[in-house]
Tab-separated table of C-alpha atoms and ligand atoms in Angstrom:
chain	number	residue	atom	x	y	z
A	28	MET	CA	-24.817	7.004	-23.655
A	29	ARG	CA	-20.734	6.763	-24.672
A	30	LEU	CA	-18.375	6.634	-22.572
A	31	ALA	CA	-15.268	8.718	-23.045
A	32	GLU	CA	-11.867	6.517	-23.661
A	33	ARG	CA	-10.607	7.284	-20.469
A	34	ALA	CA	-13.292	5.178	-18.912
A	35	LYS	CA	-13.083	2.599	-20.956
A	36	ASN	CA	-9.711	2.295	-20.150
A	37	ILE	CA	-10.124	1.896	-16.166
A	38	SER	CA	-9.634	-1.622	-15.054
A	39	PRO	CA	-12.315	-2.729	-12.722
A	40	SER	CA	-10.040	-3.887	-9.903
A	41	PRO	CA	-8.732	-7.689	-10.399
A	42	THR	CA	-9.344	-8.304	-6.345
A	43	LEU	CA	-13.077	-7.756	-6.657
A	44	SER	CA	-14.507	-11.113	-8.045
A	45	ILE	CA	-12.941	-13.090	-5.186
A	46	ASP	CA	-14.190	-10.337	-2.789
A	47	ALA	CA	-17.609	-10.495	-4.597
A	48	GLN	CA	-17.927	-13.866	-3.775
A	49	ALA	CA	-16.698	-14.469	-0.389
A	50	LYS	CA	-18.940	-12.048	0.320
A	51	LYS	CA	-22.072	-13.943	-1.156
A	52	MET	CA	-20.927	-16.944	0.715
A	53	THR	CA	-20.784	-15.393	3.805
A	54	ALA	CA	-24.070	-13.822	3.010
A	55	GLY	CA	-25.575	-17.277	2.461
A	56	GLY	CA	-24.714	-18.670	6.261
A	57	ILE	CA	-21.114	-20.740	4.781
A	58	LYS	CA	-17.807	-19.946	6.991
A	59	VAL	CA	-15.587	-18.451	4.931
A	60	ILE	CA	-11.852	-17.667	6.444
A	61	ASN	CA	-10.887	-14.081	4.135
A	62	PHE	CA	-7.592	-13.367	4.694
A	63	GLY	CA	-8.160	-10.453	2.006
A	64	ALA	CA	-7.915	-7.612	4.288
A	65	GLY	CA	-6.191	-4.473	2.910
A	66	GLU	CA	-6.850	-2.702	6.635
A	67	PRO	CA	-6.014	-3.340	10.225
A	68	ASP	CA	-8.772	-5.231	12.312
A	69	PHE	CA	-8.410	-2.707	14.978
A	70	ASP	CA	-10.422	-0.407	16.085
A	71	THR	CA	-9.664	3.285	15.830
A	72	PRO	CA	-7.861	4.769	19.227
A	73	GLU	CA	-10.399	6.247	21.653
A	74	ASN	CA	-8.563	9.670	21.700
A	75	ILE	CA	-8.747	10.065	17.897
A	76	LYS	CA	-12.591	9.230	18.343
A	77	GLN	CA	-13.129	11.838	21.078
A	78	ALA	CA	-11.433	14.280	19.226
A	79	ALA	CA	-13.554	14.330	16.330
A	80	VAL	CA	-16.669	13.453	18.680
A	81	GLN	CA	-15.253	17.127	20.056
A	82	ALA	CA	-14.859	19.022	16.805
A	83	ILE	CA	-18.094	18.622	15.903
A	84	ALA	CA	-19.325	19.503	18.929
A	85	LYS	CA	-17.477	22.967	18.245
A	86	GLY	CA	-18.934	23.461	15.641
A	87	MET	CA	-16.248	22.131	13.054
A	88	THR	CA	-18.306	21.513	10.409
A	89	LYS	CA	-17.785	23.808	7.797
A	90	TYR	CA	-15.634	24.148	4.584
A	91	THR	CA	-11.571	24.108	5.204
A	92	PRO	CA	-9.096	25.550	3.142
A	93	VAL	CA	-8.384	23.150	0.608
A	94	ALA	CA	-4.941	21.878	1.493
A	95	GLY	CA	-6.098	21.076	5.319
A	96	ILE	CA	-6.394	23.098	8.621
A	97	GLU	CA	-2.952	24.931	9.611
A	98	PRO	CA	-2.905	23.124	12.661
A	99	LEU	CA	-2.629	19.692	11.306
A	100	ARG	CA	-0.416	20.870	8.400
A	101	GLN	CA	2.283	22.277	11.202
A	102	ALA	CA	1.611	19.032	12.467
A	103	ILE	CA	2.240	16.870	9.442
A	104	CYS	CA	5.577	19.674	9.137
A	105	ASN	CA	6.743	18.022	12.724
A	106	LYS	CA	6.321	14.424	12.196
A	107	LEU	CA	8.111	14.552	8.876
A	108	ALA	CA	10.973	16.729	10.839
A	109	GLU	CA	11.093	13.899	13.957
A	110	ASP	CA	10.131	10.928	12.069
A	111	ASN	CA	12.117	11.393	8.968
A	112	GLY	CA	14.275	14.315	9.239
A	113	LEU	CA	12.712	16.617	6.727
A	114	GLN	CA	12.078	19.667	6.251
A	115	TYR	CA	8.587	21.381	5.450
A	116	GLU	CA	6.656	24.167	5.543
A	117	PRO	CA	2.821	23.730	5.869
A	118	SER	CA	2.938	25.230	2.220
A	119	GLN	CA	3.951	22.162	1.351
A	120	ILE	CA	1.752	19.833	2.776
A	121	VAL	CA	-1.854	19.355	1.361
A	122	VAL	CA	-4.207	16.909	2.838
A	123	SER	CA	-6.567	15.371	0.708
A	124	SER	CA	-9.180	12.105	1.132
A	125	GLY	CA	-7.319	9.334	1.518
A	126	ALA	CA	-3.494	8.421	0.719
A	127	LYS	CA	-5.014	7.154	-2.106
A	128	HIS	CA	-6.729	10.592	-3.321
A	129	SER	CA	-3.390	12.459	-2.742
A	130	LEU	CA	-1.633	9.508	-5.050
A	131	TYR	CA	-3.978	10.458	-8.277
A	132	ASN	CA	-3.259	14.096	-7.365
A	133	ALA	CA	0.021	13.531	-7.596
A	134	PHE	CA	-0.088	11.530	-10.756
A	135	GLN	CA	-2.534	13.760	-12.482
A	136	VAL	CA	0.024	16.818	-11.990
A	137	LEU	CA	3.324	15.098	-12.687
A	138	CYS	CA	2.547	12.937	-15.916
A	139	GLN	CA	1.354	13.490	-18.581
A	140	GLU	CA	0.932	11.859	-22.268
A	141	GLY	CA	4.274	10.296	-23.609
A	142	ASP	CA	6.241	10.397	-20.671
A	143	GLU	CA	7.089	6.907	-19.303
A	144	VAL	CA	6.360	5.910	-15.477
A	145	ILE	CA	8.747	2.805	-13.814
A	146	LEU	CA	6.729	0.560	-11.485
A	147	PRO	CA	8.597	-2.198	-9.901
A	148	ALA	CA	6.511	-5.010	-10.138
A	149	PRO	CA	4.403	-6.540	-7.210
A	150	TYR	CA	2.571	-3.621	-7.174
A	151	TRP	CA	-0.329	-2.023	-5.742
A	152	VAL	CA	-2.523	-2.425	-8.562
A	153	THR	CA	-4.288	1.178	-8.055
A	154	TYR	CA	-0.650	2.885	-9.086
A	155	LEU	CA	-0.672	0.946	-12.513
A	156	GLU	CA	-4.557	2.720	-13.415
A	157	GLN	CA	-3.634	5.518	-12.088
A	158	ILE	CA	-0.816	5.881	-13.583
A	159	LYS	CA	-2.678	5.024	-17.154
A	160	MET	CA	-5.596	7.343	-16.459
A	161	THR	CA	-2.439	10.389	-16.828
A	162	GLY	CA	-2.816	9.142	-20.404
A	163	ALA	CA	1.730	7.789	-19.017
A	164	LYS	CA	2.576	4.642	-20.155
A	165	PRO	CA	3.372	2.384	-17.309
A	166	VAL	CA	6.886	0.493	-17.802
A	167	ILE	CA	6.557	-2.300	-15.382
A	168	VAL	CA	9.477	-4.067	-14.049
A	169	PRO	CA	9.394	-7.624	-12.339
A	170	THR	CA	11.229	-7.928	-9.412
A	171	ARG	CA	12.206	-11.968	-8.206
A	172	VAL	CA	11.108	-13.522	-4.552
A	173	GLU	CA	15.017	-14.409	-4.793
A	174	ASP	CA	15.827	-10.651	-4.302
A	175	CYS	CA	12.535	-10.032	-1.470
A	176	PHE	CA	10.711	-8.486	-3.782
A	177	LYS	CA	13.367	-5.407	-4.217
A	178	LEU	CA	14.417	-3.560	-7.498
A	179	THR	CA	17.832	-3.719	-7.970
A	180	PRO	CA	19.949	-0.617	-9.844
A	181	ALA	CA	20.895	-2.835	-12.556
A	182	GLN	CA	17.330	-3.295	-13.072
A	183	LEU	CA	16.222	0.208	-12.829
A	184	GLN	CA	19.021	1.647	-14.894
A	185	SER	CA	18.423	-0.556	-17.964
A	186	ALA	CA	14.496	0.676	-17.674
A	187	ILE	CA	15.299	4.453	-18.041
A	188	THR	CA	14.745	5.686	-21.479
A	189	ALA	CA	14.567	9.661	-22.423
A	190	ASN	CA	10.628	9.541	-21.872
A	191	THR	CA	11.120	8.363	-18.364
A	192	ARG	CA	9.815	11.182	-15.901
A	193	LEU	CA	8.903	9.588	-12.633
A	194	PHE	CA	9.511	6.165	-10.615
A	195	VAL	CA	6.834	4.985	-7.891
A	196	LEU	CA	8.322	3.841	-4.907
A	197	ASN	CA	6.491	1.657	-1.628
A	198	SER	CA	8.568	1.103	1.281
A	199	PRO	CA	6.927	-0.965	3.191
A	200	GLY	CA	5.231	-2.291	0.200
A	201	ASN	CA	1.940	-3.674	-0.465
A	202	PRO	CA	1.877	-6.554	-1.514
A	203	THR	CA	4.998	-8.016	-0.287
A	204	GLY	CA	5.648	-6.299	2.600
A	205	VAL	CA	9.285	-5.616	0.982
A	206	VAL	CA	11.527	-2.721	2.927
A	207	TYR	CA	14.255	-1.117	1.503
A	208	THR	CA	17.319	-0.571	3.753
A	209	LYS	CA	18.803	2.945	3.145
A	210	ALA	CA	22.128	1.851	1.147
A	211	GLU	CA	19.000	0.373	-0.883
A	212	LEU	CA	17.673	4.020	-1.334
A	213	GLU	CA	20.517	5.451	-2.034
A	214	ALA	CA	22.131	3.005	-4.963
A	215	LEU	CA	18.561	3.606	-6.698
A	216	GLY	CA	18.466	7.535	-5.495
A	217	GLU	CA	21.943	8.219	-6.770
A	218	ILE	CA	20.899	6.628	-10.853
A	219	LEU	CA	17.062	8.902	-9.617
A	220	GLU	CA	18.814	12.013	-9.213
A	221	LYS	CA	21.674	11.397	-11.873
A	222	ASN	CA	18.682	10.831	-14.340
A	223	ASN	CA	16.643	13.986	-13.212
A	224	ILE	CA	13.288	11.829	-12.459
A	225	ALA	CA	10.794	12.266	-10.323
A	226	ILE	CA	9.724	10.142	-7.345
A	227	ILE	CA	6.673	9.235	-5.543
A	228	SER	CA	7.487	8.145	-2.773
A	229	ASP	CA	4.190	5.887	-0.920
A	230	GLU	CA	4.838	5.926	2.663
A	231	ILE	CA	2.119	4.886	4.393
A	232	TYR	CA	2.760	1.986	5.727
A	233	GLU	CA	5.996	3.714	7.646
A	234	LYS	CA	5.067	2.853	10.916
A	235	LEU	CA	3.809	-1.067	10.663
A	236	ILE	CA	7.663	-2.117	10.644
A	237	TYR	CA	9.238	-4.983	12.598
A	238	ASP	CA	12.123	-6.445	14.023
A	239	ALA	CA	15.221	-4.788	12.857
A	240	ASN	CA	13.665	-2.898	9.968
A	241	ARG	CA	14.001	0.848	10.286
A	242	HIS	CA	11.748	3.233	7.301
A	243	VAL	CA	13.852	5.840	5.853
A	244	SER	CA	12.173	8.164	3.387
A	245	ILE	CA	14.321	8.632	0.061
A	246	ALA	CA	13.523	12.326	-0.027
A	247	SER	CA	15.688	12.328	3.017
A	248	LEU	CA	19.000	11.332	1.419
A	249	SER	CA	20.519	14.227	-0.091
A	250	PRO	CA	18.079	17.790	-1.175
A	251	GLY	CA	18.447	16.986	-4.761
A	252	LEU	CA	16.508	13.532	-4.009
A	253	LYS	CA	13.990	15.569	-1.606
A	254	ASP	CA	13.740	17.787	-4.316
A	255	LEU	CA	12.649	15.206	-6.996
A	256	THR	CA	10.247	13.435	-4.293
A	257	VAL	CA	6.587	13.536	-3.083
A	258	VAL	CA	6.006	11.691	0.109
A	259	ILE	CA	3.045	10.107	0.833
A	260	ASN	CA	1.783	9.458	3.926
A	261	GLY	CA	-1.774	9.097	5.929
A	262	VAL	CA	-3.385	8.113	8.905
A	263	SER	CA	-5.377	4.561	7.932
A	264	LYS	CA	-3.102	2.404	7.948
A	265	SER	CA	-0.895	3.307	11.452
A	266	TYR	CA	-4.061	4.326	13.028
A	267	SER	CA	-6.542	2.336	12.198
A	268	MET	CA	-8.196	5.162	10.119
A	269	THR	CA	-9.087	3.700	6.820
A	270	GLY	CA	-12.671	5.107	7.196
A	271	TRP	CA	-11.967	8.324	7.762
A	272	ARG	CA	-10.287	9.547	4.644
A	273	ILE	CA	-7.246	11.391	5.237
A	274	GLY	CA	-3.896	11.072	3.472
A	275	TYR	CA	-0.937	13.712	2.783
A	276	ALA	CA	1.558	14.510	0.572
A	277	ALA	CA	4.456	16.794	1.114
A	278	ALA	CA	6.500	18.197	-2.436
A	279	PRO	CA	8.416	20.839	-3.759
A	280	GLN	CA	5.971	24.238	-3.413
A	281	PRO	CA	5.064	23.871	-7.442
A	282	VAL	CA	4.257	20.685	-7.242
A	283	ALA	CA	2.112	21.115	-3.935
A	284	LYS	CA	0.526	23.928	-5.038
A	285	ALA	CA	-0.495	22.606	-8.625
A	286	MET	CA	-2.096	19.054	-7.007
A	287	ALA	CA	-3.973	21.848	-3.958
A	288	ASP	CA	-5.374	23.320	-7.115
A	289	LEU	CA	-6.355	20.402	-8.368
A	290	GLN	CA	-7.943	19.465	-5.552
A	291	SER	CA	-9.794	22.843	-5.351
A	292	HIS	CA	-11.937	22.193	-8.038
A	293	SER	CA	-12.390	18.344	-7.716
A	294	THR	CA	-12.916	17.499	-4.019
A	295	SER	CA	-12.123	20.975	-2.198
A	296	ASN	CA	-10.843	20.500	1.609
A	297	PRO	CA	-10.685	16.850	2.865
A	298	THR	CA	-13.694	16.066	5.816
A	299	SER	CA	-12.875	18.856	8.339
A	300	ILE	CA	-14.296	16.536	11.838
A	301	ALA	CA	-11.590	13.478	9.935
A	302	GLN	CA	-9.098	16.430	10.080
A	303	ALA	CA	-9.499	17.576	13.469
A	304	ALA	CA	-9.120	13.613	14.658
A	305	SER	CA	-5.995	13.015	12.560
A	306	LEU	CA	-4.429	16.184	13.692
A	307	GLU	CA	-4.990	14.174	17.346
A	308	ALA	CA	-3.611	10.776	15.689
A	309	ILE	CA	-0.716	12.654	14.949
A	310	THR	CA	-0.059	14.727	18.136
A	311	GLY	CA	-1.459	12.342	20.603
A	312	THR	CA	-0.358	8.906	22.172
A	313	GLN	CA	0.811	6.274	20.409
A	314	GLU	CA	0.778	3.881	22.137
A	315	SER	CA	-1.824	2.285	20.080
A	316	VAL	CA	0.369	1.986	17.151
A	317	GLN	CA	2.928	0.050	19.499
A	318	LYS	CA	0.291	-2.617	20.469
A	319	MET	CA	-0.870	-2.581	17.166
A	320	VAL	CA	2.600	-3.512	15.765
A	321	ALA	CA	3.539	-5.910	18.360
A	322	GLU	CA	0.136	-8.280	17.540
A	323	PHE	CA	0.829	-8.023	13.806
A	324	ALA	CA	4.550	-9.535	14.197
A	325	LYS	CA	3.234	-12.019	16.353
A	326	ARG	CA	0.689	-13.171	13.446
A	327	ARG	CA	3.471	-12.547	10.680
A	328	ASP	CA	6.000	-14.805	12.413
A	329	TYR	CA	3.309	-17.802	13.133
A	330	MET	CA	2.361	-17.274	9.146
A	331	VAL	CA	5.708	-17.007	7.555
A	332	ASP	CA	6.867	-20.229	9.700
A	333	ARG	CA	4.025	-22.033	8.765
A	334	LEU	CA	4.165	-21.155	4.971
A	335	THR	CA	7.952	-21.594	4.417
A	336	ALA	CA	7.430	-25.342	6.091
A	337	ILE	CA	5.373	-26.388	2.709
A	338	HIS	CA	7.317	-28.397	0.151
A	339	GLY	CA	7.396	-25.956	-2.477
A	340	VAL	CA	6.557	-22.768	-0.883
A	341	ARG	CA	9.013	-19.984	-1.175
A	342	CYS	CA	8.319	-16.937	1.220
A	343	ASN	CA	10.300	-13.959	2.694
A	344	ARG	CA	9.733	-12.914	6.190
A	345	PRO	CA	8.317	-9.716	4.898
A	346	GLY	CA	9.663	-6.263	7.457
A	347	GLY	CA	6.698	-4.576	7.109
A	348	ALA	CA	2.732	-3.225	6.772
A	349	PHE	CA	0.736	-6.557	7.341
A	350	TYR	CA	0.607	-8.942	4.169
A	351	VAL	CA	2.841	-12.531	3.189
A	352	PHE	CA	3.365	-12.984	-0.206
A	353	PRO	CA	4.027	-16.450	-0.469
A	354	ASP	CA	5.554	-17.651	-4.523
A	355	VAL	CA	3.953	-20.991	-5.382
A	356	LYS	CA	6.173	-21.173	-8.960
A	357	ALA	CA	7.204	-25.198	-8.022
A	358	LEU	CA	3.479	-26.205	-6.979
A	359	LEU	CA	1.391	-24.739	-10.586
A	360	GLY	CA	0.809	-26.937	-13.450
A	361	LYS	CA	-0.510	-29.981	-11.183
A	362	SER	CA	-4.164	-30.408	-9.719
A	363	TYR	CA	-7.115	-30.907	-6.824
A	364	ALA	CA	-10.196	-32.429	-6.499
A	365	GLY	CA	-9.446	-32.456	-10.598
A	366	GLU	CA	-9.226	-28.897	-10.918
A	367	ALA	CA	-5.672	-27.602	-12.955
A	368	ILE	CA	-3.750	-25.470	-11.016
A	369	ASN	CA	-1.919	-23.170	-13.580
A	370	ASN	CA	-1.661	-19.818	-11.584
A	371	ALA	CA	-2.516	-18.163	-7.926
A	372	THR	CA	-5.579	-17.438	-10.153
A	373	ASP	CA	-6.898	-20.525	-10.277
A	374	LEU	CA	-5.466	-21.779	-6.529
A	375	ALA	CA	-8.090	-18.130	-5.218
A	376	ARG	CA	-10.699	-20.139	-6.949
A	377	VAL	CA	-10.684	-23.741	-6.066
A	378	LEU	CA	-9.530	-22.686	-2.394
A	379	LEU	CA	-12.735	-20.690	-2.259
A	380	ALA	CA	-14.911	-23.089	-3.749
A	381	VAL	CA	-14.123	-26.534	-2.211
A	382	GLU	CA	-11.995	-25.322	1.017
A	383	HIS	CA	-14.125	-21.576	1.725
A	384	VAL	CA	-10.470	-19.782	2.076
A	385	ALA	CA	-10.595	-16.302	0.531
A	386	ILE	CA	-6.618	-15.444	-1.278
A	387	VAL	CA	-5.649	-12.513	-3.093
A	388	PRO	CA	-3.852	-13.481	-6.400
A	389	GLY	CA	-0.776	-12.418	-7.394
A	390	VAL	CA	-2.469	-11.390	-10.711
A	391	ALA	CA	-3.990	-8.420	-9.302
A	392	PHE	CA	-0.476	-7.462	-8.137
A	393	GLY	CA	1.477	-7.893	-11.372
A	394	ASP	CA	2.282	-11.977	-10.016
A	395	ASP	CA	0.540	-15.081	-10.590
A	396	ASN	CA	3.099	-17.069	-9.108
A	397	CYS	CA	2.240	-15.901	-5.694
A	398	PHE	CA	-0.926	-14.878	-3.762
A	399	ARG	CA	-1.573	-12.408	-1.139
A	400	LEU	CA	-2.407	-13.065	2.471
A	401	SER	CA	-3.417	-10.182	4.816
A	402	TYR	CA	-2.334	-10.927	8.455
A	403	ALA	CA	-5.002	-7.783	9.349
A	404	THR	CA	-7.272	-11.452	10.683
A	405	SER	CA	-7.490	-12.876	13.890
A	406	MET	CA	-4.970	-15.210	14.712
A	407	ASP	CA	-7.630	-18.236	15.209
A	408	ASN	CA	-9.015	-17.208	11.680
A	409	ILE	CA	-5.255	-17.694	10.459
A	410	ARG	CA	-4.068	-21.090	12.262
A	411	GLU	CA	-7.559	-22.499	10.568
A	412	GLY	CA	-6.546	-20.803	6.937
A	413	LEU	CA	-3.078	-21.988	7.286
A	414	ASP	CA	-4.827	-25.630	7.524
A	415	LEU	CA	-6.595	-25.638	5.037
A	416	ILE	CA	-4.575	-23.925	2.243
A	417	GLU	CA	-1.576	-26.549	3.867
A	418	LYS	CA	-3.766	-29.264	3.389
A	419	VAL	CA	-4.518	-27.896	-0.587
A	420	LEU	CA	-1.151	-27.421	-1.182
A	421	LYS	CA	0.044	-30.678	0.262
A	422	ALA	CA	-2.364	-32.660	-2.249
A	423	LEU	CA	-1.084	-30.814	-5.381
A	424	GLN	CA	-0.638	-33.829	-7.954
B	12	LIG	C1	-3.883	1.424	1.717
B	12	LIG	C2	-3.311	1.739	0.854
B	12	LIG	C3	-3.313	2.971	0.606
B	12	LIG	C4	-4.123	3.943	0.555
B	12	LIG	O1	-4.528	4.248	1.874
B	12	LIG	P1	-6.286	5.428	1.917
B	12	LIG	O2	-5.265	6.565	2.953
B	12	LIG	O3	-6.857	4.623	2.331
B	12	LIG	O4	-6.679	5.944	0.796
B	12	LIG	C5	-1.959	3.609	-0.370
B	12	LIG	N1	-1.072	2.803	-0.633
B	12	LIG	C6	-1.189	1.441	-0.552
B	12	LIG	C7	-0.289	0.975	-0.731
B	12	LIG	C8	-1.972	1.289	-0.159
B	12	LIG	O5	-2.452	-0.435	0.492
């Protein structure tokens, strides 16, 4: 059977092969320390689960409006007003089957062939694939570890052409944990507004933020920027609800309508029961978020301290999310146990084969001098895994 060109252009996730091998080893009885997790290692809070149970008992088991039930869309508006200083009407909110789905809808209605989309690297790999699916051209702009992986206004300016339609912003960011300050966003925002470039602002890690860092939505900086921005958020990461599949977008009316229309002919409404649970997540007690953030902060500090103590490793202290993204450029070109380590992909392969530690090589995010370690795993695993990573990195010669 012939596959459409569209299907041939989709790359499989580059993180999958390490993950598949790690799972195979685990199934074979080998203990693998896995730093690959892309989801919180906490259970969904009890009040949220109970809301879902009650939704079933009450018969909330039928189709809902395509863009989500009215109380949830209203609660999202209230949340955006309180947390982010953003005023939206429920008709500007589209609830979808996960933030990834919201992103898909947004790229589909905003981009087409001939358009260029500016994507700072390291990036979450799904952006790249979703941009390609629209026929638009991704324009990847590498950021530097020395700049804490932040795109500078000069870099943004020089990436803009007459065809630039869209800019992708992810703060707090995956994989680097980067958090842009208000001043930094204002500088980028000024350029974007002047050039009339739309923005997809993925704010899914908003609540997983540490120290004095504060999350600022670029849409809140001026009415002009709000008119150019699609805000993406969801409950997956903040409330340990990755399996429930609820994300949402807030956008100017015509964009929200187009996204809902697209969704009406693909998935229709997201699961009614998960919507009820998400309503409780957003409006109920936020205690579990604070507990999770406190635990993540401890793990992050431990990891960064251990990594920066290793000669040749550069590691920023990320302001948000649950990943560290160390740079090992200075150690590449050496070897371990007779195996050449020329990039993070080699390092990941050897670490898994020899020491049974799974990391995600930076090639998955557009920078193979680095690798991603998730701290959504127990402190015991983190300690043991870092002992082994340290052992390997110190033995490179
Ligand atoms: C996990 C993640 C998402 C997707 O969240 P879902 O709601 O589970 O689809 C979106 N963006 C980034 C950067 C993520 O890491």
